[in-house]
Amino acid sequence: MEDELLIFCDHLFKKYPGTDWVFKDASLTIFRNQFLFLLGSSGSGKTTFIKIISGQEDYDRGKIIIQNNDFRKLKRKNLHLWRRSLGIVFQDFRLLWKQTVKENIALPLIILGCSKNEIDMRVKAVLKLVQLEDKEDVVCKYLSGGEQQRVAIGRAIVHSPVLLLADEPTGNLDDKHTKNILELFYTLHARGISILIATHDKRLPIAIPDCRTVMIKDKRFIDVIPVPKSRTS
Amino acid sequence: MLRFLLHRAVRNTLSSFSAFVISSLCLGIALFCATFYVEREIFLNSLVPTWARETKALVAISNNATPKQVEKVKAILKVSKWVKSFSQIEQAKAWDRFLKDFSHLKDIAKDIDPIYIPLIFEVTLKKECLNSSGECSEFFAKLEDIPSVESVFSPLPWIRRIYIWFELFQKGALFFALFLFVCAMVITLLGIKLSFQASKREAYIFDILGASSWFIKLPFYFQGTFIFCVGLIISFAGLYGFCEKIIDCASITDVVNLFFVISALVFVCEVILIEFTVRFLRISIRKSDDLWVQ
Ligand SMILES: Nc1ncnc2c1ncn2[C@@H]1O[C@H](COP(=O)(O)OP(=O)(O)OP(=O)(O)O)[C@@H](O)[C@H]1O
Ligand SMILES: [Mg+2]
């Protein structure tokens, strides 16, 4: 189970129109049930990588294999199914401002077509996990930055995704909440969810035992902390 | 999920309420006019009074006509394709009728010998006579040129005029229907575009969260369906009122059959247009990080 291939990026090239390469011949293998930190300085391409994986951005050259399917083919037909198995925490949250915390968190479940009972149950559980129980009926635009971030995290995990992609999920949180969120991620990981956290905060990996850390350097991915052989490509 | 989508559709509809009202009105009137056009026979029959539907002409034979000449006129009437039937009005009967209808002329009339009253044929015209463009009137004009025929009285020119006006009216109704249909569609699509623009971020998020295209499209279909339903009710109420209260149609059920066929066609057109519009609009949000830049 642990060594099942989830995402395989092979010699990936990516550039935005009018800019230098963001990725140049970058390869990365992500296995199922990994807890992976993607480190990199600002502007190194962490967000870009998450966008590529979630099908929001195209790539120029190279190959991406997702669950044994070529990503370009997958994108043409079943992108929405792949996206349903993802939980994404955006760097800028991307919540629906005019709707309540509860409505925002319930969205993935509505899209999956869950029953009202199940939605209520799961949203309640998630609100507890991200410690927003007392804010469930507050409209999102009135929340603080940290609270919005936690709503975004709630929305990303409520449907038990296969892979959680979190872009700077602790960027707006104080130490106490950062610790809570990392613990939450760790619990989710223990329940079998693969996790990829993009961050520039080098201290985060220390808090998670047994995680893998990959750094974006010179437009490539480099493993920085040695991990058992079976987990690397 | 369906409730969620319906809720969105209602919200969209309310947010562009004036567009909703105008487009459903346009659609309603367009449906009414289109039905009026395709069911013109029924409406014509109800509009034109009975005397006009079964038009009669009078052919008076001159007094000095020989029996042979009379037979010839009879033969002409018999083979004409415009004549349904004809009968001879007896002179005595005609005289009685004249005295009854014009009793104030009794004093003048009492000296006249009924023998001088011309022989008259009452000719019942076929329906095609009214629809033919002038050929039928020509036939009667020619009939009048025969020496043995004294004169021909026919209401034909008047009725033809009614028919011509009615035909013009029908064509007007058709163009009006098409025009209003186009208006209704344009306003519907504009309303949908507005709603879409207003909820661009939502559509974007649904897309990212893995919503199927139906999930994003369905609210707009619902929005279009609301407009269609209100239009349908308006036009149906209009037809019903028109038929029952104003012109007394023979049967509303005949009208309604085609009305529903037209409505179904209109609905299909609307759905196709919405499909293309939403498809087009969705392309614009695929790559719209700009949405989040404040
Ligand atoms: N839409 C775009 N068009 C052009 N250039 C872009 C676009 N998006 C990102 N870039 C550029 O690509 C590079 C990588 O951006 P990206 O957002 O992936 O960085 P990041 O690692 O997430 O940075 P940060 O830690 O600050 O969030 C940057 O140099 C950025 O300027
Ligand atoms: Mg970033």
Coordinates of C-alpha atoms and ligand atoms in Angstrom, one line a residue:
Chain A
M1 CA 0.0 0.0 0.0
E2 CA 2.7 2.4 1.0
D3 CA 4.7 2.1 -2.1
E4 CA 1.8 2.5 -4.5
L5 CA 2.6 5.2 -7.1
L6 CA 0.4 8.2 -6.9
I7 CA 2.1 10.9 -9.0
F8 CA 5.1 10.6 -11.2
C9 CA 6.5 13.7 -12.9
D10 CA 9.1 12.8 -15.5
H11 CA 11.4 15.5 -16.8
L12 CA 8.9 18.3 -16.4
F13 CA 9.3 21.6 -18.1
K14 CA 7.1 24.6 -17.3
K15 CA 7.3 28.3 -18.1
Y16 CA 4.8 31.1 -18.1
P17 CA 4.6 33.2 -21.2
G18 CA 7.2 35.9 -21.1
T19 CA 9.1 34.5 -18.1
D20 CA 12.1 32.2 -17.5
W21 CA 11.5 28.5 -16.8
V22 CA 9.8 27.7 -13.5
F23 CA 10.6 24.0 -13.9
K24 CA 13.4 22.7 -16.1
D25 CA 13.8 19.0 -16.3
A26 CA 12.3 18.4 -12.9
S27 CA 11.3 14.9 -11.8
L28 CA 9.4 13.8 -8.7
T29 CA 7.7 10.7 -7.6
I30 CA 5.0 10.8 -4.9
F31 CA 3.8 7.6 -3.4
R32 CA 0.4 7.0 -1.8
N33 CA 0.3 7.7 1.9
Q34 CA 3.3 9.9 1.9
F35 CA 3.6 13.0 4.0
L36 CA 5.6 15.3 1.8
F37 CA 6.9 18.8 2.4
L38 CA 7.7 20.9 -0.7
L39 CA 10.1 23.5 0.4
G40 CA 11.3 26.4 -1.7
S41 CA 12.0 30.1 -1.6
S42 CA 9.4 32.5 -2.6
G43 CA 8.9 32.4 -6.4
S44 CA 10.5 29.0 -6.7
G45 CA 7.3 27.4 -8.2
K46 CA 5.6 25.7 -5.3
T47 CA 2.2 27.1 -6.2
T48 CA 2.8 26.4 -9.8
F49 CA 3.5 22.7 -9.1
I50 CA 0.2 22.4 -7.1
K51 CA -1.6 24.1 -10.0
I52 CA -0.1 21.7 -12.5
I53 CA -1.1 18.7 -10.4
S54 CA -4.6 19.9 -10.0
G55 CA -5.0 20.7 -13.7
Q56 CA -5.2 24.4 -13.4
E57 CA -2.0 25.0 -15.3
D58 CA -0.6 23.2 -18.3
Y59 CA 3.0 22.1 -18.6
D60 CA 5.3 22.5 -21.6
R61 CA 7.3 19.3 -21.8
G62 CA 7.7 16.1 -19.9
K63 CA 5.2 13.6 -18.6
I64 CA 3.0 13.3 -15.6
I65 CA 1.5 9.9 -14.7
I66 CA -1.3 10.0 -12.2
Q67 CA -2.5 6.7 -10.8
N68 CA -1.2 4.9 -13.9
N69 CA -2.9 7.3 -16.3
D70 CA -1.2 9.9 -18.5
F71 CA -2.3 13.2 -17.0
R72 CA -3.0 14.9 -20.4
K73 CA -5.4 12.1 -21.3
L74 CA -6.9 12.2 -17.9
K75 CA -7.4 16.0 -18.2
R76 CA -9.3 15.7 -21.3
K77 CA -11.9 13.2 -20.0
N78 CA -11.9 12.8 -16.3
L79 CA -10.3 15.9 -14.8
H80 CA -13.3 16.5 -12.5
L81 CA -13.0 12.9 -11.1
W82 CA -9.3 13.5 -10.3
R83 CA -10.1 16.8 -8.7
R84 CA -12.8 15.2 -6.5
S85 CA -10.0 13.0 -5.0
L86 CA -7.9 16.1 -4.2
G87 CA -8.2 18.5 -1.3
I88 CA -6.6 21.8 -2.1
V89 CA -5.8 24.6 0.3
F90 CA -5.0 27.6 -1.7
Q91 CA -2.4 30.1 -0.7
D92 CA -5.1 32.9 -1.0
F93 CA -7.8 30.6 0.4
R94 CA -10.3 31.1 -2.5
L95 CA -13.4 30.9 -0.3
L96 CA -16.9 32.1 -1.2
W97 CA -16.9 35.4 0.6
K98 CA -20.6 35.9 0.9
Q99 CA -21.3 32.5 2.2
T100 CA -21.0 31.1 5.7
V101 CA -18.3 28.9 7.0
K102 CA -20.6 26.0 7.0
E103 CA -21.7 26.5 3.4
N104 CA -18.1 26.8 2.3
I105 CA -17.0 23.7 4.0
A106 CA -20.0 21.8 2.7
L107 CA -19.3 22.5 -1.0
P108 CA -17.2 19.5 -1.9
L109 CA -19.8 17.2 -0.3
I110 CA -22.6 18.9 -2.3
I111 CA -20.6 18.4 -5.5
L112 CA -20.1 14.8 -4.6
G113 CA -23.9 14.5 -4.1
C114 CA -23.9 13.5 -0.4
S115 CA -27.2 13.5 1.5
K116 CA -28.1 16.3 3.8
N117 CA -27.6 14.2 6.9
E118 CA -24.1 13.1 5.8
I119 CA -23.2 16.7 4.9
D120 CA -24.3 18.0 8.3
M121 CA -22.5 15.2 10.1
R122 CA -19.2 15.6 8.3
V123 CA -19.2 19.4 8.4
K124 CA -19.8 19.3 12.1
A125 CA -16.9 17.0 12.6
V126 CA -14.6 19.1 10.4
L127 CA -15.6 22.3 12.2
K128 CA -14.5 20.7 15.4
L129 CA -11.2 19.6 13.8
V130 CA -10.3 23.1 12.6
Q131 CA -11.7 24.7 15.8
L132 CA -14.4 26.8 14.2
E133 CA -17.4 25.3 15.9
D134 CA -18.6 28.7 17.2
K135 CA -18.2 30.4 13.8
E136 CA -20.2 28.0 11.6
D137 CA -22.8 30.6 10.6
V138 CA -20.5 33.5 10.2
V139 CA -20.1 34.9 6.7
C140 CA -16.5 34.3 5.5
K141 CA -15.6 37.8 4.7
Y142 CA -15.9 38.8 8.3
L143 CA -13.4 36.1 9.5
S144 CA -9.8 36.9 10.4
G145 CA -7.0 35.7 8.1
G146 CA -6.2 32.7 10.3
E147 CA -9.8 31.7 10.5
Q148 CA -10.2 31.9 6.8
Q149 CA -7.2 29.7 6.4
R150 CA -8.8 27.2 8.7
V151 CA -12.0 27.3 6.7
A152 CA -9.9 26.6 3.6
I153 CA -8.3 23.6 5.3
G154 CA -11.7 22.4 6.4
R155 CA -13.0 22.6 2.9
A156 CA -10.0 20.6 1.6
I157 CA -10.4 17.7 4.1
V158 CA -14.2 17.4 4.5
H159 CA -14.6 14.8 1.7
S160 CA -11.6 12.7 2.8
P161 CA -9.5 13.2 -0.3
V162 CA -6.9 10.8 -1.5
L163 CA -4.3 13.6 -1.7
L164 CA -4.3 16.9 0.2
L165 CA -2.4 19.7 -1.5
A166 CA -1.8 22.5 0.9
D167 CA -0.2 25.7 -0.2
E168 CA 1.3 27.6 2.7
P169 CA -1.4 26.2 5.0
T170 CA 0.1 27.8 8.1
G171 CA 1.1 31.1 6.5
N172 CA -1.4 33.1 8.5
L173 CA -1.5 31.0 11.7
D174 CA 0.2 31.6 15.0
D175 CA 2.3 29.0 16.6
K176 CA -0.5 27.4 18.6
H177 CA -2.8 27.0 15.6
T178 CA 0.1 25.9 13.4
K179 CA 0.8 23.1 15.8
N180 CA -2.9 22.2 15.8
I181 CA -3.1 22.1 12.1
L182 CA 0.1 20.1 11.7
E183 CA -1.3 17.6 14.3
L184 CA -4.5 17.5 12.3
F185 CA -2.6 16.8 9.1
Y186 CA -0.7 14.1 10.9
T187 CA -3.9 12.5 12.1
L188 CA -5.3 12.6 8.5
H189 CA -2.1 11.1 7.3
A190 CA -2.5 8.3 9.8
R191 CA -5.9 7.7 8.4
G192 CA -4.5 7.1 4.9
I193 CA -4.6 10.4 3.2
S194 CA -1.5 11.4 1.3
I195 CA -0.3 14.9 2.1
L196 CA 1.7 17.5 0.2
I197 CA 2.5 20.7 2.0
A198 CA 4.1 23.5 0.1
T199 CA 5.9 26.0 2.4
H200 CA 8.9 28.1 2.7
D201 CA 9.0 27.5 6.5
K202 CA 11.9 25.1 7.0
R203 CA 10.9 24.4 10.6
L204 CA 7.6 22.6 9.7
P205 CA 9.1 19.3 8.6
I206 CA 10.8 18.9 12.0
A207 CA 7.4 18.7 13.7
I208 CA 6.3 15.7 11.6
P209 CA 8.2 12.4 12.3
D210 CA 8.9 10.2 9.4
C211 CA 8.0 12.8 6.7
R212 CA 9.7 13.3 3.4
T213 CA 11.0 16.7 2.4
V214 CA 11.6 17.8 -1.2
M215 CA 13.1 21.1 -2.1
I216 CA 12.8 23.1 -5.3
K217 CA 16.3 24.2 -6.2
D218 CA 17.6 25.3 -9.6
K219 CA 14.2 24.6 -11.1
R220 CA 14.3 20.9 -10.0
F221 CA 13.1 18.8 -7.2
I222 CA 15.7 17.6 -4.7
D223 CA 15.2 15.3 -1.7
V224 CA 16.7 16.9 1.3
I225 CA 16.2 14.5 4.1
P226 CA 17.3 11.0 3.4
V227 CA 14.4 8.6 3.5
P228 CA 14.4 4.8 3.3
K229 CA 15.2 3.6 -0.2
S230 CA 11.9 2.1 -0.9
R231 CA 10.1 5.4 -0.8
T232 CA 12.2 7.3 -3.4
S233 CA 12.2 6.7 -7.0
Chain B
M1 CA -27.6 18.6 -4.6
L2 CA -30.6 19.3 -6.8
R3 CA -32.0 21.6 -4.1
F4 CA -28.7 23.4 -4.0
L5 CA -28.7 23.9 -7.8
L6 CA -32.3 25.0 -7.8
H7 CA -31.6 27.5 -5.0
R8 CA -28.8 28.9 -7.1
A9 CA -31.1 29.2 -10.1
V10 CA -33.7 31.0 -8.1
R11 CA -31.1 33.4 -6.7
N12 CA -29.7 34.0 -10.2
T13 CA -33.2 34.7 -11.5
L14 CA -34.0 37.1 -8.7
S15 CA -30.7 38.9 -9.2
S16 CA -31.6 39.6 -12.9
F17 CA -35.3 39.9 -12.3
S18 CA -36.1 42.6 -14.8
A19 CA -34.4 40.6 -17.6
F20 CA -36.4 37.7 -16.4
V21 CA -39.7 39.6 -16.6
I22 CA -39.0 41.1 -20.0
S23 CA -37.8 37.9 -21.6
S24 CA -40.7 35.8 -20.3
L25 CA -43.1 38.5 -21.6
C26 CA -41.4 38.5 -25.0
L27 CA -41.4 34.7 -25.1
G28 CA -45.1 34.6 -24.1
I29 CA -46.2 37.0 -26.7
A30 CA -44.0 35.3 -29.3
L31 CA -45.6 32.0 -28.6
F32 CA -49.0 33.6 -28.8
C33 CA -48.3 35.1 -32.2
A34 CA -46.7 32.0 -33.5
T35 CA -49.7 29.9 -32.5
F36 CA -52.0 32.5 -34.0
Y37 CA -50.1 32.2 -37.3
V38 CA -50.1 28.4 -37.5
E39 CA -53.7 28.1 -36.4
R40 CA -54.9 30.9 -38.7
E41 CA -57.6 28.7 -40.2
I42 CA -59.3 28.2 -36.9
F43 CA -59.0 31.9 -36.0
L44 CA -60.2 33.0 -39.4
N45 CA -63.2 30.8 -39.2
S46 CA -64.0 32.2 -35.8
L47 CA -63.4 35.8 -36.8
V48 CA -65.2 35.9 -40.2
P49 CA -68.9 35.8 -39.7
T50 CA -71.0 32.9 -41.1
W51 CA -72.4 34.9 -44.0
A52 CA -68.9 35.4 -45.2
R53 CA -67.9 31.8 -44.9
E54 CA -70.8 30.7 -47.0
T55 CA -71.0 33.5 -49.5
K56 CA -73.9 33.8 -51.9
A57 CA -74.0 35.7 -55.1
L58 CA -77.1 36.6 -57.1
V59 CA -77.2 36.3 -60.9
A60 CA -80.0 38.2 -62.5
I61 CA -81.0 37.2 -66.0
S62 CA -82.4 39.9 -68.3
N63 CA -86.0 39.7 -69.2
N64 CA -85.6 39.2 -72.9
A65 CA -83.4 36.2 -72.6
T66 CA -84.5 33.1 -74.4
P67 CA -84.9 29.8 -72.6
K68 CA -81.9 28.6 -74.5
Q69 CA -79.7 31.4 -73.2
V70 CA -80.9 30.7 -69.7
E71 CA -79.9 27.1 -70.1
K72 CA -76.5 28.2 -71.2
V73 CA -76.0 30.3 -68.1
K74 CA -77.1 27.4 -66.0
A75 CA -74.6 25.2 -67.7
I76 CA -71.8 27.7 -67.1
L77 CA -72.7 27.8 -63.4
K78 CA -72.8 24.1 -63.2
V79 CA -69.3 23.4 -64.5
S80 CA -67.6 26.3 -62.7
K81 CA -65.1 25.3 -60.1
W82 CA -66.1 28.2 -57.9
V83 CA -69.8 27.3 -57.5
K84 CA -70.8 25.0 -54.8
S85 CA -74.5 25.0 -55.7
F86 CA -77.1 27.3 -57.2
S87 CA -80.8 27.5 -57.2
Q88 CA -83.4 29.5 -59.0
I89 CA -85.4 32.0 -57.0
E90 CA -88.9 31.9 -58.2
Q91 CA -90.2 35.2 -59.4
A92 CA -93.3 35.3 -57.2
K93 CA -91.3 34.4 -54.1
A94 CA -88.7 37.0 -54.9
W95 CA -91.5 39.5 -55.2
D96 CA -92.9 38.6 -51.9
R97 CA -89.5 39.0 -50.3
F98 CA -89.0 42.3 -52.0
L99 CA -92.3 43.6 -50.7
K100 CA -91.5 42.4 -47.2
D101 CA -88.0 43.9 -47.1
F102 CA -89.0 47.2 -48.7
S103 CA -92.5 47.8 -47.3
H104 CA -92.1 51.6 -47.7
L105 CA -92.0 51.1 -51.5
K106 CA -95.3 49.3 -51.5
D107 CA -97.1 52.1 -53.2
I108 CA -94.7 52.2 -56.1
A109 CA -94.4 48.5 -56.3
K110 CA -98.0 47.7 -56.4
D111 CA -98.3 48.7 -60.1
I112 CA -95.5 46.4 -61.2
D113 CA -96.4 43.2 -62.8
P114 CA -94.3 40.3 -61.3
I115 CA -93.7 39.1 -64.8
Y116 CA -91.1 41.9 -65.2
I117 CA -89.1 40.7 -62.3
P118 CA -86.0 39.1 -63.6
L119 CA -85.1 35.5 -63.2
I120 CA -82.5 35.2 -60.5
F121 CA -80.1 32.5 -59.6
E122 CA -78.8 32.3 -56.0
V123 CA -75.3 30.9 -56.2
T124 CA -73.5 29.5 -53.2
L125 CA -69.8 29.9 -53.6
K126 CA -67.1 27.5 -52.6
K127 CA -64.6 28.4 -49.9
E128 CA -61.8 28.4 -52.4
C129 CA -63.4 31.3 -54.1
L130 CA -62.5 33.6 -51.2
N131 CA -58.9 32.4 -51.0
S132 CA -58.3 32.6 -54.7
S133 CA -56.5 35.8 -55.7
G134 CA -59.0 37.5 -57.9
E135 CA -59.8 34.6 -60.3
C136 CA -63.2 34.0 -58.7
S137 CA -64.1 37.7 -59.1
E138 CA -63.0 37.6 -62.7
F139 CA -65.3 34.7 -63.3
F140 CA -68.3 36.7 -62.1
A141 CA -67.2 39.8 -64.0
K142 CA -67.1 37.6 -67.2
L143 CA -70.5 36.2 -66.3
E144 CA -71.9 39.8 -66.2
D145 CA -70.5 40.3 -69.7
I146 CA -72.8 37.6 -71.2
P147 CA -75.6 39.5 -73.0
S148 CA -78.4 37.4 -71.4
V149 CA -77.2 38.2 -67.9
E150 CA -78.6 41.5 -66.6
S151 CA -76.3 41.9 -63.5
V152 CA -74.4 40.0 -60.9
F153 CA -74.5 40.9 -57.2
S154 CA -71.7 39.6 -55.1
P155 CA -70.2 40.6 -51.8
L156 CA -66.9 39.2 -53.1
P157 CA -64.8 42.3 -53.3
W158 CA -65.6 43.1 -49.7
I159 CA -64.9 39.7 -48.4
R160 CA -61.7 39.5 -50.4
R161 CA -60.6 42.7 -48.8
I162 CA -61.2 41.2 -45.3
Y163 CA -59.2 38.2 -46.4
I164 CA -56.3 40.3 -47.7
W165 CA -56.2 42.3 -44.5
F166 CA -56.3 39.1 -42.5
E167 CA -53.5 37.6 -44.5
L168 CA -51.4 40.7 -43.9
F169 CA -52.2 40.5 -40.3
Q170 CA -51.1 36.9 -40.1
K171 CA -47.8 37.7 -41.8
G172 CA -47.3 40.5 -39.4
A173 CA -48.0 38.1 -36.5
L174 CA -45.4 35.7 -37.8
F175 CA -42.7 38.4 -38.1
F176 CA -43.7 39.8 -34.8
A177 CA -43.4 36.3 -33.3
L178 CA -39.9 35.8 -34.8
F179 CA -38.8 39.2 -33.7
L180 CA -40.0 38.7 -30.1
F181 CA -38.5 35.3 -30.0
V182 CA -35.1 36.7 -31.0
C183 CA -35.5 39.4 -28.4
A184 CA -36.5 36.9 -25.7
M185 CA -33.5 34.7 -26.5
V186 CA -31.1 37.7 -26.5
I187 CA -32.4 39.0 -23.2
T188 CA -32.4 35.5 -21.7
L189 CA -28.8 34.9 -22.7
L190 CA -27.8 38.3 -21.4
G191 CA -29.5 37.6 -18.1
I192 CA -27.6 34.3 -17.9
K193 CA -24.4 36.0 -18.8
L194 CA -24.9 38.5 -16.0
S195 CA -25.7 35.8 -13.5
F196 CA -22.6 33.9 -14.7
Q197 CA -20.4 36.9 -14.4
A198 CA -21.8 37.6 -10.9
S199 CA -21.0 34.0 -9.8
K200 CA -17.8 33.6 -11.7
R201 CA -15.8 32.8 -8.6
E202 CA -18.3 30.2 -7.5
A203 CA -18.2 28.6 -10.9
Y204 CA -14.4 28.6 -10.7
I205 CA -14.4 27.0 -7.3
F206 CA -16.9 24.4 -8.3
D207 CA -14.7 23.6 -11.2
I208 CA -11.6 23.2 -9.0
L209 CA -13.5 21.1 -6.5
G210 CA -14.4 18.7 -9.2
A211 CA -17.9 19.6 -10.2
S212 CA -19.1 18.0 -13.3
S213 CA -20.1 20.3 -16.1
W214 CA -23.7 19.5 -15.4
F215 CA -23.3 20.9 -11.9
I216 CA -22.2 24.2 -13.3
K217 CA -24.7 24.3 -16.3
L218 CA -27.8 23.1 -14.6
P219 CA -28.7 26.3 -12.7
F220 CA -28.6 28.2 -16.0
Y221 CA -30.8 25.6 -17.6
F222 CA -33.2 26.1 -14.7
Q223 CA -33.0 29.8 -15.1
G224 CA -34.0 29.4 -18.8
T225 CA -36.7 27.0 -17.9
F226 CA -38.3 29.4 -15.4
I227 CA -38.4 32.0 -18.2
F228 CA -39.9 29.5 -20.5
C229 CA -42.5 28.4 -18.1
V230 CA -43.7 31.9 -17.3
G231 CA -43.8 32.6 -21.0
L232 CA -45.8 29.5 -21.6
I233 CA -48.3 30.5 -18.9
I234 CA -48.6 34.0 -20.3
S235 CA -49.2 32.8 -23.9
F236 CA -51.6 30.1 -22.8
A237 CA -53.6 32.5 -20.7
G238 CA -53.6 34.8 -23.7
L239 CA -54.8 32.2 -26.1
Y240 CA -57.4 31.0 -23.7
G241 CA -58.7 34.4 -23.1
F242 CA -58.7 35.3 -26.8
C243 CA -60.4 32.1 -27.8
E244 CA -63.0 31.9 -25.0
K245 CA -63.8 35.5 -24.3
I246 CA -63.1 37.5 -27.5
I247 CA -63.7 35.4 -30.6
D248 CA -65.3 32.3 -29.4
C249 CA -63.2 29.6 -31.0
A250 CA -64.8 26.4 -32.2
S251 CA -62.4 24.4 -30.0
I252 CA -59.5 25.5 -27.9
T253 CA -58.1 21.9 -27.8
D254 CA -57.3 22.1 -31.5
V255 CA -55.4 25.3 -31.0
V256 CA -53.6 23.9 -27.9
N257 CA -52.1 20.9 -29.7
L258 CA -50.0 22.9 -32.1
F259 CA -49.3 25.4 -29.4
F260 CA -47.5 22.8 -27.4
V261 CA -45.6 21.6 -30.4
I262 CA -44.3 25.1 -31.0
S263 CA -43.5 25.6 -27.4
A264 CA -41.5 22.4 -27.3
L265 CA -39.5 23.6 -30.4
V266 CA -38.9 26.9 -28.7
F267 CA -37.7 25.2 -25.6
V268 CA -35.3 23.1 -27.5
C269 CA -33.9 26.2 -29.2
E270 CA -33.6 27.9 -25.9
V271 CA -31.7 24.9 -24.4
I272 CA -29.3 24.7 -27.3
L273 CA -28.6 28.5 -27.0
I274 CA -28.0 28.2 -23.3
E275 CA -25.7 25.3 -23.8
F276 CA -23.5 27.2 -26.2
T277 CA -23.5 30.4 -24.1
V278 CA -22.5 28.6 -20.9
R279 CA -19.9 26.6 -22.7
F280 CA -18.5 29.8 -24.1
L281 CA -18.6 31.5 -20.7
R282 CA -16.9 28.6 -19.0
I283 CA -13.9 28.8 -21.2
S284 CA -13.4 32.3 -19.9
I285 CA -13.1 31.1 -16.3
R286 CA -10.8 28.1 -16.9
K287 CA -7.7 30.2 -16.5
S288 CA -8.9 33.0 -14.4
D289 CA -6.5 33.5 -11.6
D290 CA -7.3 37.1 -12.2
L291 CA -10.5 36.6 -10.4
W292 CA -8.7 36.5 -7.1
V293 CA -6.5 39.4 -7.6
Q294 CA -8.2 42.2 -5.7
Ligands
LIG1 N1 0.3 33.4 -14.2 C1 1.6 33.7 -14.2 N2 2.1 34.4 -15.3 C2 3.4 34.6 -15.3 N3 4.3 34.3 -14.3 C3 3.8 33.6 -13.3 C4 2.4 33.3 -13.2 N4 2.3 32.6 -12.0 C5 3.5 32.5 -11.4 N5 4.4 33.1 -12.2 C6 5.8 33.2 -11.9 O1 6.3 31.9 -11.7 C7 7.2 31.8 -10.6 C8 6.7 30.8 -9.6 O2 5.6 31.2 -9.0 P1 4.8 30.5 -7.8 O3 3.6 31.2 -7.5 O4 4.8 29.1 -8.2 O5 5.9 30.6 -6.6 P2 5.8 30.1 -5.2 O6 6.9 29.1 -4.9 O7 4.4 29.6 -4.9 O8 6.1 31.4 -4.3 P3 5.5 31.9 -2.9 O9 6.2 31.1 -1.9 O10 5.8 33.3 -2.9 O11 4.1 31.6 -3.0 C9 7.3 33.2 -10.1 O12 8.5 33.8 -10.5 C10 6.1 33.9 -10.6 O13 6.4 35.2 -10.8
MG2 MG 2.9 30.2 -3.7

